[in-house]
Amino acid sequence: MTDPTAGGLGTPRKDPPDPAAPACAGRRERGGEEPREDTAPPAQPSSPLTLESTPESVAAARAYARDMVAFLAPELSPERMSDVELVVSELVTNAVRYGTEPGDSLLVVVEAGVDRLRIEVHDPVRRTPRPRPESARRERGRGLVVLNALTRWGTDDRPLGKVVWAEIRW
């Protein structure tokens, strides 16, 4: 039996390269991962996602939602994926602006059902979102109009704050 640590000092022994192996064998793709020949499904992203209450968290929440949808509903069309990203952006932006104080965290959950995708954003403030009157002078305040157009949405109380949720039907 051969000793796998014959290279000395606990270092595993390396066999000489196989001359029949392709030239790219052993090379790593961008990101440091080995090239994959198989088509294994992606690993499930961790859920839910906890984020700091900062404007940068909006982009992180969109990336999380894309990963979750790729895992839970890989057949979703690019147009519907754009809707998902827009809804996540609106929910998280509202939570950062109106549902948290500096130093607070928020929680993002993405779940898929048979006929819908549900996005939840949990924050520590009980004040519920309310539509603002239309104004040509104000540049903000249209997020709930977007939610009304793309989703069925609502709020639920929780012991320390609220959950704002939106459902996108397939």
CSV table of N, CA and C in Angstrom, one decimal:
chain,number,residue,atom,x,y,z
A,1,MET,N,0.8,-1.2,0.0
A,1,MET,CA,0.0,0.0,0.0
A,1,MET,C,0.9,1.2,0.0
A,2,THR,N,0.5,2.2,-0.8
A,2,THR,CA,1.4,3.4,-0.9
A,2,THR,C,0.9,4.4,0.2
A,3,ASP,N,1.9,5.2,0.7
A,3,ASP,CA,1.6,6.2,1.7
A,3,ASP,C,1.2,7.5,1.0
A,4,PRO,N,0.0,8.0,1.2
A,4,PRO,CA,-0.5,9.2,0.5
A,4,PRO,C,0.3,10.5,1.0
A,5,THR,N,1.1,10.4,2.0
A,5,THR,CA,1.8,11.5,2.5
A,5,THR,C,3.3,11.3,2.2
A,6,ALA,N,3.7,10.6,1.2
A,6,ALA,CA,5.1,10.2,0.9
A,6,ALA,C,5.8,11.5,0.5
A,7,GLY,N,5.2,12.6,0.2
A,7,GLY,CA,5.9,13.8,-0.2
A,7,GLY,C,6.6,14.4,1.0
A,8,GLY,N,6.4,13.9,2.2
A,8,GLY,CA,7.1,14.4,3.4
A,8,GLY,C,6.3,15.5,4.1
A,9,LEU,N,6.5,15.6,5.4
A,9,LEU,CA,5.9,16.6,6.3
A,9,LEU,C,4.3,16.7,6.1
A,10,GLY,N,3.7,15.5,5.9
A,10,GLY,CA,2.3,15.5,5.8
A,10,GLY,C,1.7,16.1,4.5
A,11,THR,N,2.6,16.4,3.5
A,11,THR,CA,2.1,16.9,2.2
A,11,THR,C,1.7,15.7,1.3
A,12,PRO,N,0.5,15.7,0.8
A,12,PRO,CA,0.1,14.6,-0.1
A,12,PRO,C,1.0,14.6,-1.3
A,13,ARG,N,1.3,13.4,-1.7
A,13,ARG,CA,2.1,13.1,-2.9
A,13,ARG,C,1.3,13.5,-4.1
A,14,LYS,N,2.0,14.2,-5.1
A,14,LYS,CA,1.3,14.5,-6.3
A,14,LYS,C,1.8,13.6,-7.4
A,15,ASP,N,0.9,13.0,-8.1
A,15,ASP,CA,1.3,12.1,-9.2
A,15,ASP,C,1.7,13.0,-10.4
A,16,PRO,N,2.5,12.5,-11.3
A,16,PRO,CA,2.9,13.2,-12.4
A,16,PRO,C,1.7,13.5,-13.3
A,17,PRO,N,1.7,14.6,-14.1
A,17,PRO,CA,0.6,14.9,-14.9
A,17,PRO,C,0.4,13.9,-16.0
A,18,ASP,N,-0.9,13.7,-16.3
A,18,ASP,CA,-1.3,12.7,-17.3
A,18,ASP,C,-1.1,13.3,-18.7
A,19,PRO,N,-0.2,12.7,-19.6
A,19,PRO,CA,0.0,13.3,-20.9
A,19,PRO,C,-1.2,13.3,-21.7
A,20,ALA,N,-2.2,12.5,-21.4
A,20,ALA,CA,-3.4,12.4,-22.3
A,20,ALA,C,-4.5,13.4,-21.8
A,21,ALA,N,-4.2,14.1,-20.7
A,21,ALA,CA,-5.2,15.0,-20.2
A,21,ALA,C,-5.3,16.3,-21.1
A,22,PRO,N,-6.4,16.9,-21.2
A,22,PRO,CA,-6.5,18.1,-22.0
A,22,PRO,C,-5.6,19.2,-21.5
A,23,ALA,N,-5.3,20.1,-22.3
A,23,ALA,CA,-4.3,21.2,-21.9
A,23,ALA,C,-4.9,22.1,-20.9
A,24,CYS,N,-6.2,22.2,-20.8
A,24,CYS,CA,-6.8,23.1,-19.8
A,24,CYS,C,-7.0,22.4,-18.4
A,25,ALA,N,-6.7,21.1,-18.3
A,25,ALA,CA,-6.9,20.4,-17.1
A,25,ALA,C,-6.1,21.1,-16.0
A,26,GLY,N,-6.6,21.2,-14.8
A,26,GLY,CA,-6.0,21.8,-13.7
A,26,GLY,C,-6.1,23.3,-13.7
A,27,ARG,N,-6.5,24.0,-14.8
A,27,ARG,CA,-6.7,25.4,-14.8
A,27,ARG,C,-8.0,25.8,-14.1
A,28,ARG,N,-8.0,26.9,-13.5
A,28,ARG,CA,-9.2,27.4,-12.8
A,28,ARG,C,-9.8,28.5,-13.6
A,29,GLU,N,-11.2,28.5,-13.6
A,29,GLU,CA,-11.9,29.5,-14.2
A,29,GLU,C,-11.9,30.8,-13.4
A,30,ARG,N,-12.4,31.9,-13.9
A,30,ARG,CA,-12.5,33.1,-13.1
A,30,ARG,C,-13.2,32.8,-11.8
A,31,GLY,N,-12.9,33.4,-10.7
A,31,GLY,CA,-13.5,33.2,-9.5
A,31,GLY,C,-12.9,32.0,-8.7
A,32,GLY,N,-11.8,31.4,-9.3
A,32,GLY,CA,-11.1,30.4,-8.6
A,32,GLY,C,-11.8,29.0,-8.6
A,33,GLU,N,-12.8,28.8,-9.3
A,33,GLU,CA,-13.5,27.5,-9.3
A,33,GLU,C,-12.9,26.6,-10.4
A,34,GLU,N,-12.9,25.3,-10.1
A,34,GLU,CA,-12.5,24.4,-11.1
A,34,GLU,C,-13.5,24.4,-12.3
A,35,PRO,N,-13.1,24.2,-13.5
A,35,PRO,CA,-14.1,24.1,-14.6
A,35,PRO,C,-15.0,22.9,-14.4
A,36,ARG,N,-16.2,23.0,-14.7
A,36,ARG,CA,-17.2,22.0,-14.4
A,36,ARG,C,-17.7,21.4,-15.7
A,37,GLU,N,-17.7,20.1,-15.8
A,37,GLU,CA,-18.1,19.4,-17.0
A,37,GLU,C,-19.6,19.0,-16.8
A,38,ASP,N,-20.0,18.8,-15.5
A,38,ASP,CA,-21.4,18.3,-15.2
A,38,ASP,C,-22.3,19.5,-15.2
A,39,THR,N,-23.6,19.2,-15.2
A,39,THR,CA,-24.6,20.2,-15.1
A,39,THR,C,-25.4,20.1,-13.8
A,40,ALA,N,-24.7,20.0,-12.7
A,40,ALA,CA,-25.3,19.9,-11.4
A,40,ALA,C,-26.1,21.1,-11.1
A,41,PRO,N,-27.3,21.0,-10.4
A,41,PRO,CA,-28.1,22.1,-10.1
A,41,PRO,C,-27.3,23.0,-9.1
A,42,PRO,N,-27.6,24.3,-9.2
A,42,PRO,CA,-26.9,25.2,-8.2
A,42,PRO,C,-27.2,24.9,-6.8
A,43,ALA,N,-26.3,25.2,-5.9
A,43,ALA,CA,-26.6,24.9,-4.5
A,43,ALA,C,-27.6,26.0,-4.0
A,44,GLN,N,-28.4,25.6,-3.1
A,44,GLN,CA,-29.4,26.5,-2.6
A,44,GLN,C,-28.8,27.6,-1.8
A,45,PRO,N,-29.1,28.9,-2.2
A,45,PRO,CA,-28.5,30.0,-1.4
A,45,PRO,C,-29.0,30.0,0.0
A,46,SER,N,-28.3,30.5,0.9
A,46,SER,CA,-28.8,30.6,2.3
A,46,SER,C,-30.0,31.5,2.4
A,47,SER,N,-30.9,31.1,3.2
A,47,SER,CA,-32.2,31.8,3.3
A,47,SER,C,-32.6,31.8,4.7
A,48,PRO,N,-33.1,32.9,5.3
A,48,PRO,CA,-33.2,34.2,4.7
A,48,PRO,C,-31.9,35.0,4.8
A,49,LEU,N,-31.9,36.2,4.2
A,49,LEU,CA,-30.7,37.0,4.2
A,49,LEU,C,-30.8,38.2,5.1
A,50,THR,N,-29.9,38.4,6.0
A,50,THR,CA,-29.9,39.5,6.9
A,50,THR,C,-28.9,40.5,6.4
A,51,LEU,N,-29.4,41.8,6.3
A,51,LEU,CA,-28.6,42.9,5.8
A,51,LEU,C,-28.5,44.1,6.8
A,52,GLU,N,-27.5,44.8,6.7
A,52,GLU,CA,-27.4,46.1,7.4
A,52,GLU,C,-28.4,47.1,6.7
A,53,SER,N,-28.9,48.0,7.5
A,53,SER,CA,-29.8,49.0,6.9
A,53,SER,C,-29.0,50.1,6.3
A,54,THR,N,-28.4,49.8,5.1
A,54,THR,CA,-27.7,50.8,4.3
A,54,THR,C,-28.1,50.8,2.9
A,55,PRO,N,-27.9,51.9,2.1
A,55,PRO,CA,-28.3,51.9,0.7
A,55,PRO,C,-27.7,50.8,-0.1
A,56,GLU,N,-26.4,50.4,0.3
A,56,GLU,CA,-25.7,49.3,-0.4
A,56,GLU,C,-26.4,48.0,-0.3
A,57,SER,N,-27.3,47.8,0.7
A,57,SER,CA,-28.0,46.5,0.9
A,57,SER,C,-29.0,46.3,-0.2
A,58,VAL,N,-29.4,47.3,-0.9
A,58,VAL,CA,-30.4,47.1,-2.0
A,58,VAL,C,-29.8,46.2,-3.1
A,59,ALA,N,-28.6,46.5,-3.5
A,59,ALA,CA,-27.9,45.7,-4.5
A,59,ALA,C,-27.7,44.3,-4.0
A,60,ALA,N,-27.3,44.1,-2.8
A,60,ALA,CA,-27.1,42.8,-2.2
A,60,ALA,C,-28.4,42.0,-2.2
A,61,ALA,N,-29.5,42.7,-1.9
A,61,ALA,CA,-30.8,42.0,-1.8
A,61,ALA,C,-31.2,41.5,-3.2
A,62,ARG,N,-31.0,42.4,-4.2
A,62,ARG,CA,-31.3,42.0,-5.6
A,62,ARG,C,-30.5,40.7,-6.0
A,63,ALA,N,-29.2,40.7,-5.7
A,63,ALA,CA,-28.3,39.6,-6.0
A,63,ALA,C,-28.8,38.3,-5.3
A,64,TYR,N,-29.2,38.4,-4.1
A,64,TYR,CA,-29.8,37.3,-3.3
A,64,TYR,C,-31.1,36.8,-4.0
A,65,ALA,N,-31.9,37.7,-4.4
A,65,ALA,CA,-33.2,37.3,-5.0
A,65,ALA,C,-32.9,36.6,-6.4
A,66,ARG,N,-32.0,37.1,-7.1
A,66,ARG,CA,-31.6,36.5,-8.4
A,66,ARG,C,-31.1,35.0,-8.1
A,67,ASP,N,-30.3,34.9,-7.1
A,67,ASP,CA,-29.8,33.5,-6.8
A,67,ASP,C,-30.9,32.6,-6.3
A,68,MET,N,-31.8,33.1,-5.5
A,68,MET,CA,-32.9,32.3,-5.0
A,68,MET,C,-33.8,31.9,-6.1
A,69,VAL,N,-34.1,32.9,-7.0
A,69,VAL,CA,-35.0,32.5,-8.1
A,69,VAL,C,-34.4,31.6,-9.1
A,70,ALA,N,-33.1,31.7,-9.3
A,70,ALA,CA,-32.4,30.8,-10.2
A,70,ALA,C,-32.5,29.3,-9.6
A,71,PHE,N,-32.5,29.2,-8.3
A,71,PHE,CA,-32.6,27.9,-7.7
A,71,PHE,C,-34.0,27.4,-7.6
A,72,LEU,N,-34.9,28.3,-7.2
A,72,LEU,CA,-36.3,27.9,-6.9
A,72,LEU,C,-37.2,27.9,-8.2
A,73,ALA,N,-36.9,28.7,-9.2
A,73,ALA,CA,-37.7,28.8,-10.4
A,73,ALA,C,-36.9,29.1,-11.6
A,74,PRO,N,-36.0,28.2,-12.0
A,74,PRO,CA,-35.0,28.5,-13.0
A,74,PRO,C,-35.7,28.8,-14.4
A,75,GLU,N,-36.9,28.4,-14.6
A,75,GLU,CA,-37.6,28.6,-15.8
A,75,GLU,C,-38.2,30.0,-15.9
A,76,LEU,N,-38.0,30.9,-14.9
A,76,LEU,CA,-38.6,32.2,-14.9
A,76,LEU,C,-38.0,33.0,-16.1
A,77,SER,N,-38.9,33.7,-16.8
A,77,SER,CA,-38.4,34.5,-18.0
A,77,SER,C,-37.6,35.7,-17.5
A,78,PRO,N,-36.8,36.2,-18.4
A,78,PRO,CA,-36.0,37.4,-18.0
A,78,PRO,C,-36.8,38.6,-17.7
A,79,GLU,N,-38.0,38.7,-18.4
A,79,GLU,CA,-38.9,39.8,-18.1
A,79,GLU,C,-39.4,39.8,-16.6
A,80,ARG,N,-39.8,38.6,-16.2
A,80,ARG,CA,-40.3,38.4,-14.9
A,80,ARG,C,-39.2,38.6,-13.9
A,81,MET,N,-38.0,38.1,-14.2
A,81,MET,CA,-36.8,38.4,-13.3
A,81,MET,C,-36.6,39.8,-13.1
A,82,SER,N,-36.8,40.7,-14.2
A,82,SER,CA,-36.7,42.1,-14.0
A,82,SER,C,-37.7,42.6,-13.1
A,83,ASP,N,-38.9,42.1,-13.1
A,83,ASP,CA,-40.0,42.5,-12.2
A,83,ASP,C,-39.6,42.1,-10.7
A,84,VAL,N,-39.0,40.9,-10.6
A,84,VAL,CA,-38.6,40.5,-9.2
A,84,VAL,C,-37.5,41.5,-8.7
A,85,GLU,N,-36.5,41.8,-9.5
A,85,GLU,CA,-35.5,42.7,-9.1
A,85,GLU,C,-36.0,44.1,-8.7
A,86,LEU,N,-37.0,44.6,-9.5
A,86,LEU,CA,-37.6,45.9,-9.2
A,86,LEU,C,-38.4,45.9,-7.9
A,87,VAL,N,-39.1,44.8,-7.7
A,87,VAL,CA,-39.9,44.7,-6.5
A,87,VAL,C,-39.0,44.6,-5.3
A,88,VAL,N,-37.9,43.8,-5.3
A,88,VAL,CA,-37.0,43.7,-4.2
A,88,VAL,C,-36.3,45.0,-4.0
A,89,SER,N,-36.0,45.8,-5.0
A,89,SER,CA,-35.4,47.1,-4.9
A,89,SER,C,-36.3,48.0,-4.1
A,90,GLU,N,-37.6,48.0,-4.5
A,90,GLU,CA,-38.6,48.9,-3.9
A,90,GLU,C,-38.8,48.6,-2.4
A,91,LEU,N,-38.9,47.3,-2.1
A,91,LEU,CA,-39.2,46.8,-0.8
A,91,LEU,C,-38.0,47.2,0.2
A,92,VAL,N,-36.8,46.8,-0.3
A,92,VAL,CA,-35.6,47.1,0.5
A,92,VAL,C,-35.3,48.6,0.7
A,93,THR,N,-35.5,49.3,-0.4
A,93,THR,CA,-35.2,50.8,-0.3
A,93,THR,C,-36.2,51.4,0.7
A,94,ASN,N,-37.5,51.0,0.6
A,94,ASN,CA,-38.4,51.5,1.6
A,94,ASN,C,-38.1,51.1,3.0
A,95,ALA,N,-37.6,49.9,3.2
A,95,ALA,CA,-37.2,49.5,4.6
A,95,ALA,C,-36.0,50.2,5.1
A,96,VAL,N,-35.0,50.5,4.2
A,96,VAL,CA,-33.9,51.3,4.6
A,96,VAL,C,-34.3,52.7,4.9
A,97,ARG,N,-35.1,53.3,4.1
A,97,ARG,CA,-35.4,54.7,4.3
A,97,ARG,C,-36.4,55.0,5.4
A,98,TYR,N,-37.4,54.1,5.5
A,98,TYR,CA,-38.5,54.4,6.5
A,98,TYR,C,-38.7,53.3,7.6
A,99,GLY,N,-38.1,52.2,7.4
A,99,GLY,CA,-38.4,51.1,8.4
A,99,GLY,C,-37.2,50.8,9.3
A,100,THR,N,-36.1,51.6,9.3
A,100,THR,CA,-35.0,51.3,10.1
A,100,THR,C,-34.3,52.6,10.6
A,101,GLU,N,-33.5,52.4,11.6
A,101,GLU,CA,-32.7,53.5,12.1
A,101,GLU,C,-31.2,53.1,11.8
A,102,PRO,N,-30.3,54.1,11.8
A,102,PRO,CA,-28.9,53.7,11.6
A,102,PRO,C,-28.5,52.6,12.6
A,103,GLY,N,-27.8,51.6,12.1
A,103,GLY,CA,-27.4,50.4,12.9
A,103,GLY,C,-28.3,49.3,13.0
A,104,ASP,N,-29.6,49.5,12.5
A,104,ASP,CA,-30.5,48.4,12.4
A,104,ASP,C,-30.2,47.4,11.3
A,105,SER,N,-30.8,46.2,11.4
A,105,SER,CA,-30.7,45.2,10.3
A,105,SER,C,-32.1,45.0,9.7
A,106,LEU,N,-32.2,44.4,8.6
A,106,LEU,CA,-33.4,44.0,8.0
A,106,LEU,C,-33.2,42.6,7.4
A,107,LEU,N,-34.3,41.9,7.2
A,107,LEU,CA,-34.3,40.5,6.8
A,107,LEU,C,-35.0,40.4,5.5
A,108,VAL,N,-34.4,39.7,4.5
A,108,VAL,CA,-35.1,39.5,3.2
A,108,VAL,C,-35.3,38.0,3.0
A,109,VAL,N,-36.5,37.6,2.6
A,109,VAL,CA,-36.9,36.2,2.4
A,109,VAL,C,-37.5,36.1,1.0
A,110,VAL,N,-37.1,35.1,0.2
A,110,VAL,CA,-37.7,34.8,-1.1
A,110,VAL,C,-38.1,33.4,-1.1
A,111,GLU,N,-39.4,33.2,-1.4
A,111,GLU,CA,-40.0,31.8,-1.4
A,111,GLU,C,-40.8,31.7,-2.7
A,112,ALA,N,-40.7,30.5,-3.3
A,112,ALA,CA,-41.5,30.2,-4.5
A,112,ALA,C,-42.6,29.2,-4.2
A,113,GLY,N,-43.8,29.4,-4.7
A,113,GLY,CA,-44.9,28.5,-4.6
A,113,GLY,C,-45.2,28.0,-6.0
A,114,VAL,N,-46.3,27.2,-6.1
A,114,VAL,CA,-46.6,26.6,-7.3
A,114,VAL,C,-47.0,27.7,-8.4
A,115,ASP,N,-47.7,28.8,-7.9
A,115,ASP,CA,-48.1,29.8,-8.9
A,115,ASP,C,-47.6,31.2,-8.5
A,116,ARG,N,-46.7,31.3,-7.6
A,116,ARG,CA,-46.2,32.7,-7.2
A,116,ARG,C,-44.9,32.7,-6.6
A,117,LEU,N,-44.3,33.8,-6.6
A,117,LEU,CA,-43.0,34.1,-5.9
A,117,LEU,C,-43.4,35.1,-4.8
A,118,ARG,N,-43.0,34.8,-3.5
A,118,ARG,CA,-43.2,35.7,-2.4
A,118,ARG,C,-41.9,36.3,-1.9
A,119,ILE,N,-41.9,37.6,-1.8
A,119,ILE,CA,-40.7,38.4,-1.3
A,119,ILE,C,-41.2,39.0,0.0
A,120,GLU,N,-40.4,38.9,1.0
A,120,GLU,CA,-40.7,39.5,2.3
A,120,GLU,C,-39.5,40.3,2.8
A,121,VAL,N,-39.7,41.5,3.3
A,121,VAL,CA,-38.7,42.3,3.9
A,121,VAL,C,-39.2,42.6,5.4
A,122,HIS,N,-38.4,42.2,6.3
A,122,HIS,CA,-38.7,42.4,7.8
A,122,HIS,C,-37.9,43.5,8.3
A,123,ASP,N,-38.5,44.5,8.9
A,123,ASP,CA,-37.8,45.6,9.5
A,123,ASP,C,-38.3,45.9,10.9
A,124,PRO,N,-37.6,46.6,11.8
A,124,PRO,CA,-38.0,46.8,13.2
A,124,PRO,C,-39.0,47.9,13.5
A,125,VAL,N,-39.5,48.6,12.5
A,125,VAL,CA,-40.4,49.7,12.7
A,125,VAL,C,-41.9,49.3,12.4
A,126,ARG,N,-42.8,49.6,13.2
A,126,ARG,CA,-44.2,49.2,13.0
A,126,ARG,C,-45.0,50.0,12.0
A,127,ARG,N,-44.5,51.2,11.7
A,127,ARG,CA,-45.2,52.1,10.8
A,127,ARG,C,-45.3,51.4,9.4
A,128,THR,N,-46.5,51.4,8.9
A,128,THR,CA,-46.8,50.7,7.7
A,128,THR,C,-46.6,51.7,6.5
A,129,PRO,N,-46.3,51.1,5.3
A,129,PRO,CA,-46.2,52.0,4.1
A,129,PRO,C,-47.5,52.5,3.7
A,130,ARG,N,-47.5,53.7,3.2
A,130,ARG,CA,-48.8,54.3,2.7
A,130,ARG,C,-48.5,55.1,1.5
A,131,PRO,N,-49.4,55.0,0.5
A,131,PRO,CA,-49.1,55.8,-0.8
A,131,PRO,C,-49.1,57.3,-0.5
A,132,ARG,N,-48.3,57.9,-1.2
A,132,ARG,CA,-48.3,59.4,-1.2
A,132,ARG,C,-49.1,60.0,-2.4
A,133,PRO,N,-49.6,61.1,-2.2
A,133,PRO,CA,-50.3,61.8,-3.3
A,133,PRO,C,-49.3,62.0,-4.5
A,134,GLU,N,-49.9,61.9,-5.7
A,134,GLU,CA,-49.0,62.2,-6.8
A,134,GLU,C,-48.5,63.6,-6.8
A,135,SER,N,-47.3,63.8,-7.3
A,135,SER,CA,-46.7,65.1,-7.3
A,135,SER,C,-45.6,65.1,-8.4
A,136,ALA,N,-45.7,66.1,-9.2
A,136,ALA,CA,-44.7,66.3,-10.3
A,136,ALA,C,-43.4,66.9,-9.7
A,137,ARG,N,-43.5,67.5,-8.5
A,137,ARG,CA,-42.3,68.1,-8.0
A,137,ARG,C,-41.4,67.1,-7.2
A,138,ARG,N,-42.0,66.0,-6.7
A,138,ARG,CA,-41.3,65.1,-5.9
A,138,ARG,C,-40.7,64.0,-6.7
A,139,GLU,N,-39.4,63.7,-6.5
A,139,GLU,CA,-38.7,62.6,-7.3
A,139,GLU,C,-38.9,61.3,-6.7
A,140,ARG,N,-39.3,61.2,-5.4
A,140,ARG,CA,-39.5,59.9,-4.8
A,140,ARG,C,-41.0,59.7,-4.4
A,141,GLY,N,-41.3,58.5,-3.9
A,141,GLY,CA,-42.6,58.2,-3.5
A,141,GLY,C,-43.5,57.5,-4.5
A,142,ARG,N,-42.9,56.8,-5.4
A,142,ARG,CA,-43.6,56.0,-6.4
A,142,ARG,C,-43.5,54.5,-6.2
A,143,GLY,N,-42.8,54.1,-5.2
A,143,GLY,CA,-42.6,52.7,-5.0
A,143,GLY,C,-43.8,51.9,-4.8
A,144,LEU,N,-44.8,52.4,-4.1
A,144,LEU,CA,-46.0,51.6,-3.9
A,144,LEU,C,-46.9,51.6,-5.1
A,145,VAL,N,-46.7,52.6,-6.0
A,145,VAL,CA,-47.4,52.5,-7.3
A,145,VAL,C,-46.8,51.4,-8.1
A,146,VAL,N,-45.5,51.2,-8.1
A,146,VAL,CA,-44.8,50.1,-8.8
A,146,VAL,C,-45.3,48.7,-8.2
A,147,LEU,N,-45.4,48.6,-6.8
A,147,LEU,CA,-45.8,47.4,-6.2
A,147,LEU,C,-47.3,47.1,-6.6
A,148,ASN,N,-48.1,48.1,-6.6
A,148,ASN,CA,-49.5,47.9,-7.0
A,148,ASN,C,-49.6,47.4,-8.5
A,149,ALA,N,-48.7,47.8,-9.3
A,149,ALA,CA,-48.8,47.4,-10.7
A,149,ALA,C,-48.3,46.0,-11.0
A,150,LEU,N,-47.3,45.6,-10.2
A,150,LEU,CA,-46.6,44.3,-10.4
A,150,LEU,C,-47.0,43.2,-9.5
A,151,THR,N,-47.6,43.5,-8.3
A,151,THR,CA,-47.8,42.5,-7.3
A,151,THR,C,-49.1,42.6,-6.6
A,152,ARG,N,-49.3,41.6,-5.7
A,152,ARG,CA,-50.3,41.7,-4.6
A,152,ARG,C,-49.4,41.9,-3.4
A,153,TRP,N,-49.6,42.9,-2.6
A,153,TRP,CA,-48.7,43.1,-1.5
A,153,TRP,C,-49.5,43.5,-0.2
A,154,GLY,N,-48.8,43.5,0.9
A,154,GLY,CA,-49.4,43.8,2.2
A,154,GLY,C,-48.4,43.9,3.3
A,155,THR,N,-48.8,44.1,4.5
A,155,THR,CA,-48.0,44.1,5.6
A,155,THR,C,-48.5,43.2,6.7
A,156,ASP,N,-47.7,42.7,7.6
A,156,ASP,CA,-48.0,41.9,8.7
A,156,ASP,C,-47.2,42.4,9.9
A,157,ASP,N,-47.8,42.5,11.1
A,157,ASP,CA,-47.0,42.9,12.3
A,157,ASP,C,-46.2,41.7,12.7
A,158,ARG,N,-45.1,41.9,13.4
A,158,ARG,CA,-44.4,40.9,14.0
A,158,ARG,C,-44.0,41.4,15.4
A,159,PRO,N,-43.5,40.6,16.3
A,159,PRO,CA,-43.3,41.1,17.7
A,159,PRO,C,-42.4,42.4,17.7
A,160,LEU,N,-41.4,42.5,16.9
A,160,LEU,CA,-40.6,43.7,16.9
A,160,LEU,C,-40.5,44.3,15.6
A,161,GLY,N,-41.6,44.8,15.1
A,161,GLY,CA,-41.6,45.5,13.8
A,161,GLY,C,-42.7,45.0,12.9
A,162,LYS,N,-42.3,44.9,11.6
A,162,LYS,CA,-43.3,44.5,10.6
A,162,LYS,C,-42.6,43.7,9.5
A,163,VAL,N,-43.5,43.1,8.7
A,163,VAL,CA,-43.1,42.4,7.4
A,163,VAL,C,-43.9,43.1,6.3
A,164,VAL,N,-43.2,43.5,5.3
A,164,VAL,CA,-43.8,44.0,4.1
A,164,VAL,C,-43.6,42.9,3.1
A,165,TRP,N,-44.6,42.4,2.5
A,165,TRP,CA,-44.5,41.3,1.5
A,165,TRP,C,-45.1,41.6,0.2
A,166,ALA,N,-44.7,41.0,-0.8
A,166,ALA,CA,-45.2,41.1,-2.2
A,166,ALA,C,-45.2,39.8,-2.9
A,167,GLU,N,-46.3,39.5,-3.6
A,167,GLU,CA,-46.3,38.2,-4.4
A,167,GLU,C,-46.5,38.5,-5.8
A,168,ILE,N,-45.6,37.9,-6.6
A,168,ILE,CA,-45.6,38.0,-8.0
A,168,ILE,C,-46.2,36.7,-8.6
A,169,ARG,N,-47.3,36.7,-9.3
A,169,ARG,CA,-47.9,35.5,-9.8
A,169,ARG,C,-47.2,35.1,-11.1
A,170,TRP,N,-47.1,33.8,-11.4
A,170,TRP,CA,-46.5,33.3,-12.6
A,170,TRP,C,-47.5,33.5,-13.7
